[in-house]
Every structure is written in structure tokens, then in C-alpha cells.
JSON list of C-alpha atoms and ligand atoms in Angstrom, two decimals:
[
{"chain": "M", "resi": 1, "resn": "MET", "atom": "CA", "xyz": [-145.90, 95.63, 46.91]},
{"chain": "M", "resi": 2, "resn": "ALA", "atom": "CA", "xyz": [-143.42, 92.36, 45.30]},
{"chain": "M", "resi": 3, "resn": "ILE", "atom": "CA", "xyz": [-143.54, 90.45, 41.99]},
{"chain": "M", "resi": 4, "resn": "LEU", "atom": "CA", "xyz": [-144.86, 86.72, 42.69]},
{"chain": "M", "resi": 5, "resn": "LYS", "atom": "CA", "xyz": [-142.91, 83.79, 41.78]},
{"chain": "M", "resi": 6, "resn": "LEU", "atom": "CA", "xyz": [-144.41, 81.88, 38.67]},
{"chain": "M", "resi": 7, "resn": "PHE", "atom": "CA", "xyz": [-145.50, 78.29, 38.53]},
{"chain": "M", "resi": 8, "resn": "GLU", "atom": "CA", "xyz": [-145.32, 76.60, 34.84]},
{"chain": "M", "resi": 9, "resn": "TYR", "atom": "CA", "xyz": [-146.51, 73.86, 33.02]},
{"chain": "M", "resi": 10, "resn": "PRO", "atom": "CA", "xyz": [-145.57, 70.72, 34.25]},
{"chain": "M", "resi": 11, "resn": "ASP", "atom": "CA", "xyz": [-145.93, 71.86, 38.17]},
{"chain": "M", "resi": 12, "resn": "LYS", "atom": "CA", "xyz": [-148.69, 69.97, 40.18]},
{"chain": "M", "resi": 13, "resn": "ILE", "atom": "CA", "xyz": [-150.33, 72.95, 41.74]},
{"chain": "M", "resi": 14, "resn": "LEU", "atom": "CA", "xyz": [-151.95, 73.60, 38.32]},
{"chain": "M", "resi": 15, "resn": "THR", "atom": "CA", "xyz": [-153.35, 70.30, 38.46]},
{"chain": "M", "resi": 16, "resn": "GLN", "atom": "CA", "xyz": [-154.76, 71.03, 41.64]},
{"chain": "M", "resi": 17, "resn": "LYS", "atom": "CA", "xyz": [-158.42, 72.67, 43.06]},
{"chain": "M", "resi": 18, "resn": "ALA", "atom": "CA", "xyz": [-158.29, 75.87, 44.79]},
{"chain": "M", "resi": 19, "resn": "GLU", "atom": "CA", "xyz": [-160.39, 76.60, 47.68]},
{"chain": "M", "resi": 20, "resn": "PRO", "atom": "CA", "xyz": [-162.73, 79.57, 48.52]},
{"chain": "M", "resi": 21, "resn": "VAL", "atom": "CA", "xyz": [-161.72, 82.47, 50.54]},
{"chain": "M", "resi": 22, "resn": "VAL", "atom": "CA", "xyz": [-163.42, 82.70, 53.89]},
{"chain": "M", "resi": 23, "resn": "LYS", "atom": "CA", "xyz": [-161.92, 86.08, 55.00]},
{"chain": "M", "resi": 24, "resn": "VAL", "atom": "CA", "xyz": [-161.76, 88.90, 52.87]},
{"chain": "M", "resi": 25, "resn": "ASP", "atom": "CA", "xyz": [-159.29, 90.57, 54.48]},
{"chain": "M", "resi": 26, "resn": "ALA", "atom": "CA", "xyz": [-156.04, 93.59, 54.32]},
{"chain": "M", "resi": 27, "resn": "ASP", "atom": "CA", "xyz": [-153.65, 90.61, 53.62]},
{"chain": "M", "resi": 28, "resn": "LEU", "atom": "CA", "xyz": [-155.70, 89.20, 50.81]},
{"chain": "M", "resi": 29, "resn": "GLU", "atom": "CA", "xyz": [-155.85, 92.49, 49.27]},
{"chain": "M", "resi": 30, "resn": "ALA", "atom": "CA", "xyz": [-152.08, 92.96, 49.90]},
{"chain": "M", "resi": 31, "resn": "PHE", "atom": "CA", "xyz": [-152.25, 89.48, 48.14]},
{"chain": "M", "resi": 32, "resn": "LEU", "atom": "CA", "xyz": [-154.05, 90.79, 45.04]},
{"chain": "M", "resi": 33, "resn": "ASN", "atom": "CA", "xyz": [-151.90, 93.83, 44.58]},
{"chain": "M", "resi": 34, "resn": "ASP", "atom": "CA", "xyz": [-148.74, 91.64, 44.50]},
{"chain": "M", "resi": 35, "resn": "MET", "atom": "CA", "xyz": [-150.75, 88.67, 41.64]},
{"chain": "M", "resi": 36, "resn": "LEU", "atom": "CA", "xyz": [-151.43, 92.12, 40.21]},
{"chain": "M", "resi": 37, "resn": "GLN", "atom": "CA", "xyz": [-148.47, 93.79, 39.71]},
{"chain": "M", "resi": 38, "resn": "THR", "atom": "CA", "xyz": [-146.46, 90.33, 39.03]},
{"chain": "M", "resi": 39, "resn": "MET", "atom": "CA", "xyz": [-149.20, 89.96, 35.48]},
{"chain": "M", "resi": 40, "resn": "TYR", "atom": "CA", "xyz": [-148.22, 93.36, 34.59]},
{"chain": "M", "resi": 41, "resn": "ALA", "atom": "CA", "xyz": [-144.51, 92.63, 35.15]},
{"chain": "M", "resi": 42, "resn": "ASP", "atom": "CA", "xyz": [-144.87, 89.17, 32.27]},
{"chain": "M", "resi": 43, "resn": "ARG", "atom": "CA", "xyz": [-147.85, 91.47, 29.76]},
{"chain": "M", "resi": 44, "resn": "GLY", "atom": "CA", "xyz": [-150.01, 89.59, 31.44]},
{"chain": "M", "resi": 45, "resn": "VAL", "atom": "CA", "xyz": [-154.20, 90.00, 31.23]},
{"chain": "M", "resi": 46, "resn": "GLY", "atom": "CA", "xyz": [-155.33, 87.55, 34.10]},
{"chain": "M", "resi": 47, "resn": "LEU", "atom": "CA", "xyz": [-153.46, 85.41, 36.65]},
{"chain": "M", "resi": 48, "resn": "ALA", "atom": "CA", "xyz": [-155.00, 82.85, 39.18]},
{"chain": "M", "resi": 49, "resn": "ALA", "atom": "CA", "xyz": [-154.17, 82.43, 42.46]},
{"chain": "M", "resi": 50, "resn": "PRO", "atom": "CA", "xyz": [-152.73, 78.89, 41.63]},
{"chain": "M", "resi": 51, "resn": "GLN", "atom": "CA", "xyz": [-150.07, 80.35, 39.16]},
{"chain": "M", "resi": 52, "resn": "VAL", "atom": "CA", "xyz": [-148.33, 82.13, 42.09]},
{"chain": "M", "resi": 53, "resn": "GLY", "atom": "CA", "xyz": [-148.92, 78.45, 44.59]},
{"chain": "M", "resi": 54, "resn": "VAL", "atom": "CA", "xyz": [-151.36, 79.59, 45.97]},
{"chain": "M", "resi": 55, "resn": "LEU", "atom": "CA", "xyz": [-153.97, 77.41, 45.88]},
{"chain": "M", "resi": 56, "resn": "LYS", "atom": "CA", "xyz": [-157.02, 80.08, 47.08]},
{"chain": "M", "resi": 57, "resn": "ARG", "atom": "CA", "xyz": [-159.66, 80.95, 44.47]},
{"chain": "M", "resi": 58, "resn": "VAL", "atom": "CA", "xyz": [-158.83, 84.51, 43.74]},
{"chain": "M", "resi": 59, "resn": "ILE", "atom": "CA", "xyz": [-157.98, 86.23, 40.15]},
{"chain": "M", "resi": 60, "resn": "VAL", "atom": "CA", "xyz": [-157.36, 89.25, 38.46]},
{"chain": "M", "resi": 61, "resn": "ILE", "atom": "CA", "xyz": [-157.76, 90.48, 35.86]},
{"chain": "M", "resi": 62, "resn": "ASP", "atom": "CA", "xyz": [-157.28, 93.43, 33.33]},
{"chain": "M", "resi": 63, "resn": "PRO", "atom": "CA", "xyz": [-158.06, 92.97, 29.68]},
{"chain": "M", "resi": 64, "resn": "PHE", "atom": "CA", "xyz": [-157.99, 96.25, 28.73]},
{"chain": "M", "resi": 65, "resn": "GLN", "atom": "CA", "xyz": [-154.30, 97.31, 28.44]},
{"chain": "M", "resi": 66, "resn": "GLU", "atom": "CA", "xyz": [-152.63, 99.48, 26.29]},
{"chain": "M", "resi": 67, "resn": "GLU", "atom": "CA", "xyz": [-149.16, 100.15, 25.02]},
{"chain": "M", "resi": 68, "resn": "ASP", "atom": "CA", "xyz": [-147.27, 103.60, 24.99]},
{"chain": "M", "resi": 69, "resn": "GLU", "atom": "CA", "xyz": [-145.23, 105.20, 22.94]},
{"chain": "M", "resi": 70, "resn": "ASN", "atom": "CA", "xyz": [-142.73, 102.56, 24.32]},
{"chain": "M", "resi": 71, "resn": "GLY", "atom": "CA", "xyz": [-143.86, 99.76, 24.28]},
{"chain": "M", "resi": 72, "resn": "VAL", "atom": "CA", "xyz": [-144.99, 99.62, 27.89]},
{"chain": "M", "resi": 73, "resn": "LEU", "atom": "CA", "xyz": [-148.05, 98.33, 28.71]},
{"chain": "M", "resi": 74, "resn": "LYS", "atom": "CA", "xyz": [-149.79, 100.66, 30.64]},
{"chain": "M", "resi": 75, "resn": "LYS", "atom": "CA", "xyz": [-153.27, 100.03, 33.47]},
{"chain": "M", "resi": 76, "resn": "GLY", "atom": "CA", "xyz": [-156.42, 99.86, 31.90]},
{"chain": "M", "resi": 77, "resn": "LYS", "atom": "CA", "xyz": [-159.35, 98.67, 34.30]},
{"chain": "M", "resi": 78, "resn": "PRO", "atom": "CA", "xyz": [-157.89, 96.53, 36.36]},
{"chain": "M", "resi": 79, "resn": "MET", "atom": "CA", "xyz": [-159.91, 93.78, 38.39]},
{"chain": "M", "resi": 80, "resn": "PHE", "atom": "CA", "xyz": [-159.86, 91.22, 41.04]},
{"chain": "M", "resi": 81, "resn": "LEU", "atom": "CA", "xyz": [-162.60, 88.56, 42.15]},
{"chain": "M", "resi": 82, "resn": "VAL", "atom": "CA", "xyz": [-162.99, 86.49, 44.69]},
{"chain": "M", "resi": 83, "resn": "ASN", "atom": "CA", "xyz": [-164.33, 83.31, 44.85]},
{"chain": "M", "resi": 84, "resn": "PRO", "atom": "CA", "xyz": [-166.24, 84.01, 41.76]},
{"chain": "M", "resi": 85, "resn": "GLU", "atom": "CA", "xyz": [-168.22, 81.07, 40.50]},
{"chain": "M", "resi": 86, "resn": "ILE", "atom": "CA", "xyz": [-170.14, 81.07, 36.76]},
{"chain": "M", "resi": 87, "resn": "ILE", "atom": "CA", "xyz": [-173.59, 81.44, 37.48]},
{"chain": "M", "resi": 88, "resn": "SER", "atom": "CA", "xyz": [-175.28, 81.15, 33.56]},
{"chain": "M", "resi": 89, "resn": "HIS", "atom": "CA", "xyz": [-173.42, 81.36, 30.05]},
{"chain": "M", "resi": 90, "resn": "SER", "atom": "CA", "xyz": [-174.63, 81.87, 26.95]},
{"chain": "M", "resi": 91, "resn": "GLU", "atom": "CA", "xyz": [-175.24, 78.74, 24.16]},
{"chain": "M", "resi": 92, "resn": "GLU", "atom": "CA", "xyz": [-173.63, 80.52, 21.36]},
{"chain": "M", "resi": 93, "resn": "THR", "atom": "CA", "xyz": [-169.65, 79.74, 22.03]},
{"chain": "M", "resi": 94, "resn": "ILE", "atom": "CA", "xyz": [-166.90, 81.75, 19.88]},
{"chain": "M", "resi": 95, "resn": "PHE", "atom": "CA", "xyz": [-163.46, 80.50, 18.88]},
{"chain": "M", "resi": 96, "resn": "PHE", "atom": "CA", "xyz": [-160.45, 82.54, 20.37]},
{"chain": "M", "resi": 97, "resn": "CYS", "atom": "CA", "xyz": [-156.26, 82.44, 20.76]},
{"chain": "M", "resi": 98, "resn": "GLU", "atom": "CA", "xyz": [-154.86, 81.95, 24.02]},
{"chain": "M", "resi": 99, "resn": "GLY", "atom": "CA", "xyz": [-152.35, 82.16, 26.18]},
{"chain": "M", "resi": 100, "resn": "CYS", "atom": "CA", "xyz": [-151.00, 80.73, 29.64]},
{"chain": "M", "resi": 101, "resn": "LEU", "atom": "CA", "xyz": [-148.54, 82.68, 31.51]},
{"chain": "M", "resi": 102, "resn": "SER", "atom": "CA", "xyz": [-147.85, 79.40, 32.83]},
{"chain": "M", "resi": 103, "resn": "VAL", "atom": "CA", "xyz": [-147.64, 78.47, 29.87]},
{"chain": "M", "resi": 104, "resn": "PRO", "atom": "CA", "xyz": [-145.13, 80.69, 28.08]},
{"chain": "M", "resi": 105, "resn": "GLY", "atom": "CA", "xyz": [-144.45, 81.43, 24.29]},
{"chain": "M", "resi": 106, "resn": "GLN", "atom": "CA", "xyz": [-147.36, 79.32, 23.10]},
{"chain": "M", "resi": 107, "resn": "ARG", "atom": "CA", "xyz": [-150.72, 79.85, 21.95]},
{"chain": "M", "resi": 108, "resn": "ALA", "atom": "CA", "xyz": [-153.87, 77.60, 21.06]},
{"chain": "M", "resi": 109, "resn": "GLU", "atom": "CA", "xyz": [-157.71, 78.47, 19.54]},
{"chain": "M", "resi": 110, "resn": "VAL", "atom": "CA", "xyz": [-160.21, 77.59, 22.21]},
{"chain": "M", "resi": 111, "resn": "GLU", "atom": "CA", "xyz": [-163.09, 77.54, 22.39]},
{"chain": "M", "resi": 112, "resn": "ARG", "atom": "CA", "xyz": [-165.43, 78.72, 25.04]},
{"chain": "M", "resi": 113, "resn": "PHE", "atom": "CA", "xyz": [-169.07, 80.08, 25.47]},
{"chain": "M", "resi": 114, "resn": "GLU", "atom": "CA", "xyz": [-169.55, 83.59, 24.14]},
{"chain": "M", "resi": 115, "resn": "LYS", "atom": "CA", "xyz": [-171.51, 85.33, 27.40]},
{"chain": "M", "resi": 116, "resn": "VAL", "atom": "CA", "xyz": [-170.93, 84.79, 31.14]},
{"chain": "M", "resi": 117, "resn": "THR", "atom": "CA", "xyz": [-172.60, 85.37, 34.29]},
{"chain": "M", "resi": 118, "resn": "VAL", "atom": "CA", "xyz": [-169.70, 85.61, 37.16]},
{"chain": "M", "resi": 119, "resn": "ARG", "atom": "CA", "xyz": [-170.70, 86.79, 40.68]},
{"chain": "M", "resi": 120, "resn": "TYR", "atom": "CA", "xyz": [-167.52, 86.93, 43.27]},
{"chain": "M", "resi": 121, "resn": "LEU", "atom": "CA", "xyz": [-166.40, 89.67, 45.82]},
{"chain": "M", "resi": 122, "resn": "ASP", "atom": "CA", "xyz": [-164.57, 92.43, 45.10]},
{"chain": "M", "resi": 123, "resn": "GLU", "atom": "CA", "xyz": [-160.71, 93.43, 47.05]},
{"chain": "M", "resi": 124, "resn": "LYS", "atom": "CA", "xyz": [-163.32, 95.26, 50.21]},
{"chain": "M", "resi": 125, "resn": "GLY", "atom": "CA", "xyz": [-165.29, 91.64, 50.41]},
{"chain": "M", "resi": 126, "resn": "VAL", "atom": "CA", "xyz": [-168.62, 93.00, 48.88]},
{"chain": "M", "resi": 127, "resn": "GLN", "atom": "CA", "xyz": [-170.48, 91.36, 46.20]},
{"chain": "M", "resi": 128, "resn": "LYS", "atom": "CA", "xyz": [-171.21, 91.41, 42.93]},
{"chain": "M", "resi": 129, "resn": "GLN", "atom": "CA", "xyz": [-171.32, 90.68, 39.21]},
{"chain": "M", "resi": 130, "resn": "ILE", "atom": "CA", "xyz": [-170.59, 90.82, 35.83]},
{"chain": "M", "resi": 131, "resn": "GLU", "atom": "CA", "xyz": [-171.92, 90.11, 32.59]},
{"chain": "M", "resi": 132, "resn": "ALA", "atom": "CA", "xyz": [-169.15, 90.12, 29.86]},
{"chain": "M", "resi": 133, "resn": "GLU", "atom": "CA", "xyz": [-169.03, 89.07, 26.83]},
{"chain": "M", "resi": 134, "resn": "GLY", "atom": "CA", "xyz": [-166.50, 87.77, 24.00]},
{"chain": "M", "resi": 135, "resn": "TYR", "atom": "CA", "xyz": [-163.21, 89.01, 24.47]},
{"chain": "M", "resi": 136, "resn": "VAL", "atom": "CA", "xyz": [-163.62, 89.53, 28.94]},
{"chain": "M", "resi": 137, "resn": "SER", "atom": "CA", "xyz": [-165.67, 86.36, 28.58]},
{"chain": "M", "resi": 138, "resn": "VAL", "atom": "CA", "xyz": [-162.89, 84.05, 28.23]},
{"chain": "M", "resi": 139, "resn": "VAL", "atom": "CA", "xyz": [-160.82, 85.98, 30.18]},
{"chain": "M", "resi": 140, "resn": "LEU", "atom": "CA", "xyz": [-162.63, 85.12, 33.20]},
{"chain": "M", "resi": 141, "resn": "GLN", "atom": "CA", "xyz": [-163.46, 81.35, 31.60]},
{"chain": "M", "resi": 142, "resn": "HIS", "atom": "CA", "xyz": [-160.14, 80.95, 31.56]},
{"chain": "M", "resi": 143, "resn": "GLU", "atom": "CA", "xyz": [-158.81, 82.37, 35.06]},
{"chain": "M", "resi": 144, "resn": "ILE", "atom": "CA", "xyz": [-161.14, 80.50, 37.13]},
{"chain": "M", "resi": 145, "resn": "ASP", "atom": "CA", "xyz": [-160.29, 77.18, 35.33]},
{"chain": "M", "resi": 146, "resn": "HIS", "atom": "CA", "xyz": [-157.50, 77.24, 37.24]},
{"chain": "M", "resi": 147, "resn": "LEU", "atom": "CA", "xyz": [-158.98, 77.53, 40.04]},
{"chain": "M", "resi": 148, "resn": "ASP", "atom": "CA", "xyz": [-160.29, 73.65, 39.42]},
{"chain": "M", "resi": 149, "resn": "GLY", "atom": "CA", "xyz": [-156.70, 72.84, 38.29]},
{"chain": "M", "resi": 150, "resn": "ILE", "atom": "CA", "xyz": [-157.59, 73.05, 34.26]},
{"chain": "M", "resi": 151, "resn": "LEU", "atom": "CA", "xyz": [-154.78, 74.23, 31.84]},
{"chain": "M", "resi": 152, "resn": "TYR", "atom": "CA", "xyz": [-156.78, 76.35, 28.28]},
{"chain": "M", "resi": 153, "resn": "ILE", "atom": "CA", "xyz": [-154.51, 73.49, 27.01]},
{"chain": "M", "resi": 154, "resn": "ASP", "atom": "CA", "xyz": [-156.43, 70.69, 28.53]},
{"chain": "M", "resi": 155, "resn": "HIS", "atom": "CA", "xyz": [-159.74, 72.30, 26.30]},
{"chain": "M", "resi": 156, "resn": "LEU", "atom": "CA", "xyz": [-156.90, 70.85, 23.40]},
{"chain": "M", "resi": 157, "resn": "SER", "atom": "CA", "xyz": [-157.79, 67.77, 21.32]},
{"chain": "M", "resi": 158, "resn": "ARG", "atom": "CA", "xyz": [-154.77, 65.47, 22.35]},
{"chain": "M", "resi": 159, "resn": "LEU", "atom": "CA", "xyz": [-152.89, 65.94, 19.49]},
{"chain": "M", "resi": 160, "resn": "LYS", "atom": "CA", "xyz": [-153.30, 69.63, 19.14]},
{"chain": "M", "resi": 161, "resn": "ARG", "atom": "CA", "xyz": [-151.75, 69.71, 22.87]},
{"chain": "M", "resi": 162, "resn": "ASN", "atom": "CA", "xyz": [-149.02, 67.25, 22.11]},
{"chain": "M", "resi": 163, "resn": "MET", "atom": "CA", "xyz": [-147.90, 69.56, 19.80]},
{"chain": "M", "resi": 164, "resn": "LEU", "atom": "CA", "xyz": [-148.43, 72.36, 22.21]},
{"chain": "M", "resi": 165, "resn": "LEU", "atom": "CA", "xyz": [-146.21, 71.16, 25.00]},
{"chain": "M", "resi": 166, "resn": "LYS", "atom": "CA", "xyz": [-143.53, 69.64, 21.89]},
{"chain": "M", "resi": 167, "resn": "LYS", "atom": "CA", "xyz": [-142.79, 73.50, 20.48]},
{"chain": "M", "resi": 168, "resn": "LEU", "atom": "CA", "xyz": [-142.60, 75.01, 24.89]},
{"chain": "M", "resi": 169, "resn": "GLU", "atom": "CA", "xyz": [-140.37, 72.09, 26.01]},
{"chain": "M", "resi": 170, "resn": "LYS", "atom": "CA", "xyz": [-137.94, 72.72, 22.13]},
{"chain": "M", "resi": 171, "resn": "MET", "atom": "CA", "xyz": [-138.35, 76.67, 23.66]},
{"chain": "M", "resi": 172, "resn": "ARG", "atom": "CA", "xyz": [-136.76, 75.65, 26.76]},
{"chain": "M", "resi": 173, "resn": "ALA", "atom": "CA", "xyz": [-133.99, 73.64, 25.32]},
{"chain": "M", "resi": 174, "resn": "SER", "atom": "CA", "xyz": [-133.04, 76.70, 23.18]},
{"chain": "M", "resi": 175, "resn": "GLN", "atom": "CA", "xyz": [-133.21, 78.93, 25.81]},
{"chain": "M", "resi": 176, "resn": "LYS", "atom": "CA", "xyz": [-131.40, 76.57, 28.18]},
{"chain": "M", "resi": 177, "resn": "ALA", "atom": "CA", "xyz": [-128.48, 76.53, 25.78]},
{"chain": "M", "resi": 178, "resn": "LYS", "atom": "CA", "xyz": [-128.33, 80.32, 25.14]},
{"chain": "M", "resi": 179, "resn": "GLU", "atom": "CA", "xyz": [-127.46, 79.57, 29.10]},
{"chain": "P", "resi": 1, "resn": "ZN", "atom": "ZN1", "xyz": [-153.54, 80.76, 32.40]}
]
């Protein structure tokens, strides 16, 4: 397994639409495992292929990690989703504070559907379906958005988005100054 390079805002790859996977094979499974390892290394709960520079419709999530006594995250229930598709959703929405490995150090509240049903292929190519609500539903919507070139900050008002991007710039500038 390998840790992959993460692409961050404003890299153009994050705004592009990813292509459906045609063949689920051992190479794809190895890539999914690399994505998972990359996600754990950066303490994320989800990762989409465009975030590591690959325009394929695959995501990995693990919303149920727990910290051990040393503050190290333990593997929860990782899931690989190939060609995930939201086939239905609730009318009700929820607000959730989201962050993204491609927009480091920032968080903001985003409105999402409270429940979604997602159809996908697993890492063996078997078609599956998951009904998710609350937190898991939010994680799925956030990651599937990445496959369509959408970041969570694109759901914010222009004012909030600009404020967040200014903070990101400031954070990067002060990190550079420390180097
Ligand atoms: Zn993200």
C-alpha cells in the first residue's frame, strides 16, 4: 500500500467530472486500499479519487473511526464505493459542519439531505445499496460531490466562501513563513 499525493484547492482537477469505472479488478482494489491508507494518514473520514488526482468515480469512507489512548485513529468500518449514485433522498435537510482534506484546516456548515439511498459496486464488483442518514449521509453526499467536481465550499454563500478562502490563504502564508 502507498500514501498518495493529495490535491488541494484551487487545483483544477478538483473541479472536473470523474469518469465511471468500467472494470472492477485487482488494480482498482489496490488503488482503493491506497486511497484508504492516504485518508487515514490525513485523519479523514472520506476520500474521493479526484482528490488524489484520478478522475474515476470511486470513493472510500470510514465514518466510524475511534481514537485510541494515544490519540491515534483506529480503523472503523471502511467502505469502498465504485460508481456510487444517489438514487433517492429525503425532502428533509440537515446542517452539518464539514471539512475537506483538499481545503485543509477549514470547516463550515453545509445543508445536505438528511437521508440518501446510494447504489454502488463494492471492491469486488458486486452491486450494493446503502440507506444512510445523518452523519453518514452527509459524508456520502460530500464525497459523491467530489466526483462531479463540486467542493463543500461551493454550497456556501459567496460571502462565506470568500471568508473561508481568505482564512485558507492566511493559514498557508503563515505555514510558509514558518518553513
Ligand atoms: Zn472533501
